[in-house]
PDB file of C-alpha atoms in Angstrom:
ATOM      1  CA  MET A   1     224.591 -12.339 -22.751  1.00  0.00           C
ATOM      2  CA  ALA A   2     226.978 -13.731 -20.134  1.00  0.00           C
ATOM      3  CA  GLU A   3     229.991 -15.783 -21.137  1.00  0.00           C
ATOM      4  CA  ILE A   4     229.132 -18.485 -18.572  1.00  0.00           C
ATOM      5  CA  THR A   5     226.039 -20.606 -19.120  1.00  0.00           C
ATOM      6  CA  MET A   6     224.792 -23.088 -16.550  1.00  0.00           C
ATOM      7  CA  TYR A   7     222.426 -25.931 -17.363  1.00  0.00           C
ATOM      8  CA  GLU A   8     220.388 -26.773 -14.291  1.00  0.00           C
ATOM      9  CA  LEU A   9     217.287 -28.372 -12.859  1.00  0.00           C
ATOM     10  CA  PRO A  10     215.347 -26.499 -10.148  1.00  0.00           C
ATOM     11  CA  GLY A  11     215.613 -28.262  -6.802  1.00  0.00           C
ATOM     12  CA  CYS A  12     218.837 -30.034  -7.745  1.00  0.00           C
ATOM     13  CA  PRO A  13     221.255 -29.758  -4.780  1.00  0.00           C
ATOM     14  CA  TYR A  14     224.307 -30.104  -7.031  1.00  0.00           C
ATOM     15  CA  CYS A  15     223.062 -27.264  -9.215  1.00  0.00           C
ATOM     16  CA  ALA A  16     222.458 -25.156  -6.098  1.00  0.00           C
ATOM     17  CA  LYS A  17     226.071 -25.764  -5.031  1.00  0.00           C
ATOM     18  CA  VAL A  18     227.372 -24.432  -8.364  1.00  0.00           C
ATOM     19  CA  ARG A  19     224.920 -21.520  -8.399  1.00  0.00           C
ATOM     20  CA  SER A  20     226.082 -20.600  -4.884  1.00  0.00           C
ATOM     21  CA  LYS A  21     229.724 -20.486  -6.024  1.00  0.00           C
ATOM     22  CA  LEU A  22     228.840 -18.401  -9.095  1.00  0.00           C
ATOM     23  CA  ASP A  23     226.961 -15.955  -6.871  1.00  0.00           C
ATOM     24  CA  GLU A  24     229.733 -15.908  -4.239  1.00  0.00           C
ATOM     25  CA  LEU A  25     232.248 -14.967  -6.931  1.00  0.00           C
ATOM     26  CA  GLU A  26     229.782 -12.383  -8.291  1.00  0.00           C
ATOM     27  CA  LEU A  27     230.002 -13.818 -11.791  1.00  0.00           C
ATOM     28  CA  ASP A  28     227.539 -12.911 -14.517  1.00  0.00           C
ATOM     29  CA  TYR A  29     225.949 -16.076 -15.904  1.00  0.00           C
ATOM     30  CA  ASP A  30     222.929 -17.304 -17.776  1.00  0.00           C
ATOM     31  CA  THR A  31     220.931 -20.377 -16.807  1.00  0.00           C
ATOM     32  CA  ILE A  32     219.122 -22.877 -18.960  1.00  0.00           C
ATOM     33  CA  GLU A  33     216.581 -25.054 -17.209  1.00  0.00           C
ATOM     34  CA  VAL A  34     216.650 -28.622 -18.494  1.00  0.00           C
ATOM     35  CA  PRO A  35     213.595 -30.895 -18.639  1.00  0.00           C
ATOM     36  CA  ARG A  36     213.050 -33.361 -15.771  1.00  0.00           C
ATOM     37  CA  SER A  37     213.216 -36.322 -18.162  1.00  0.00           C
ATOM     38  CA  HIS A  38     216.760 -37.311 -19.102  1.00  0.00           C
ATOM     39  CA  ASP A  39     215.412 -38.426 -22.495  1.00  0.00           C
ATOM     40  CA  ASP A  40     214.397 -34.821 -23.261  1.00  0.00           C
ATOM     41  CA  ARG A  41     217.727 -33.219 -22.311  1.00  0.00           C
ATOM     42  CA  THR A  42     219.068 -33.055 -25.848  1.00  0.00           C
ATOM     43  CA  GLU A  43     220.559 -29.565 -25.517  1.00  0.00           C
ATOM     44  CA  VAL A  44     222.713 -30.361 -22.483  1.00  0.00           C
ATOM     45  CA  GLU A  45     223.679 -33.698 -24.026  1.00  0.00           C
ATOM     46  CA  LYS A  46     224.841 -31.864 -27.148  1.00  0.00           C
ATOM     47  CA  VAL A  47     227.233 -29.622 -25.176  1.00  0.00           C
ATOM     48  CA  SER A  48     228.448 -32.129 -22.585  1.00  0.00           C
ATOM     49  CA  GLY A  49     227.958 -35.607 -23.994  1.00  0.00           C
ATOM     50  CA  GLN A  50     225.723 -36.576 -21.051  1.00  0.00           C
ATOM     51  CA  THR A  51     222.322 -35.694 -19.616  1.00  0.00           C
ATOM     52  CA  GLY A  52     223.161 -34.992 -15.974  1.00  0.00           C
ATOM     53  CA  VAL A  53     223.270 -31.519 -14.477  1.00  0.00           C
ATOM     54  CA  PRO A  54     224.809 -29.186 -13.522  1.00  0.00           C
ATOM     55  CA  VAL A  55     226.855 -28.423 -16.619  1.00  0.00           C
ATOM     56  CA  ILE A  56     228.615 -25.156 -17.398  1.00  0.00           C
ATOM     57  CA  VAL A  57     229.959 -23.602 -20.553  1.00  0.00           C
ATOM     58  CA  ASP A  58     232.538 -20.829 -20.110  1.00  0.00           C
ATOM     59  CA  GLU A  59     233.130 -19.271 -23.518  1.00  0.00           C
ATOM     60  CA  ALA A  60     235.824 -16.906 -22.206  1.00  0.00           C
ATOM     61  CA  ASN A  61     238.040 -19.844 -21.263  1.00  0.00           C
ATOM     62  CA  GLY A  62     237.076 -22.427 -23.881  1.00  0.00           C
ATOM     63  CA  VAL A  63     235.161 -24.671 -21.467  1.00  0.00           C
ATOM     64  CA  ASP A  64     232.476 -26.562 -23.346  1.00  0.00           C
ATOM     65  CA  GLY A  65     230.245 -28.731 -21.200  1.00  0.00           C
ATOM     66  CA  MET A  66     232.002 -29.202 -17.851  1.00  0.00           C
ATOM     67  CA  SER A  67     229.993 -31.447 -15.535  1.00  0.00           C
ATOM     68  CA  GLU A  68     230.233 -32.682 -11.927  1.00  0.00           C
ATOM     69  CA  SER A  69     229.505 -30.020  -9.327  1.00  0.00           C
ATOM     70  CA  ASP A  70     232.755 -30.499  -7.375  1.00  0.00           C
ATOM     71  CA  ASP A  71     234.816 -30.131 -10.560  1.00  0.00           C
ATOM     72  CA  ILE A  72     232.864 -27.023 -11.581  1.00  0.00           C
ATOM     73  CA  VAL A  73     233.239 -25.388  -8.157  1.00  0.00           C
ATOM     74  CA  ALA A  74     236.992 -26.123  -8.134  1.00  0.00           C
ATOM     75  CA  TYR A  75     237.321 -24.722 -11.671  1.00  0.00           C
ATOM     76  CA  LEU A  76     235.408 -21.555 -10.778  1.00  0.00           C
ATOM     77  CA  GLU A  77     237.501 -20.986  -7.660  1.00  0.00           C
ATOM     78  CA  LYS A  78     240.759 -21.559  -9.543  1.00  0.00           C
ATOM     79  CA  THR A  79     239.749 -19.417 -12.513  1.00  0.00           C
ATOM     80  CA  TYR A  80     237.792 -16.597 -10.880  1.00  0.00           C
ATOM     81  CA  GLY A  81     238.349 -16.872  -7.118  1.00  0.00           C
ATOM     82  CA  ASP A  82     241.305 -16.855  -4.768  1.00  0.00           C
ATOM     83  CA  GLY A  83     243.099 -19.406  -6.939  1.00  0.00           C
ATOM     84  CA  ALA A  84     243.138 -17.052  -9.954  1.00  0.00           C
ATOM     85  CA  ALA A  85     246.553 -15.886 -11.051  1.00  0.00           C
TER      86      ALA A  85
END
């Protein structure tokens, strides 16, 4: 099981942006497909406090439920990409 989990919806352009960054950085991650209906997205709401996607959880770095694709991409680049110390 990967330490990064991404909650996503197929066809979501914001999810595709995050998936692209994960793949570019060659990170191992698991995906969880959320239901189309926001009312049925109880699992992602539990981890992030909201029902929108994408959301990531990065257990290795204590990130529980980060949302907003731009924030996630910036975090991934800083933590695992060229911005990593």
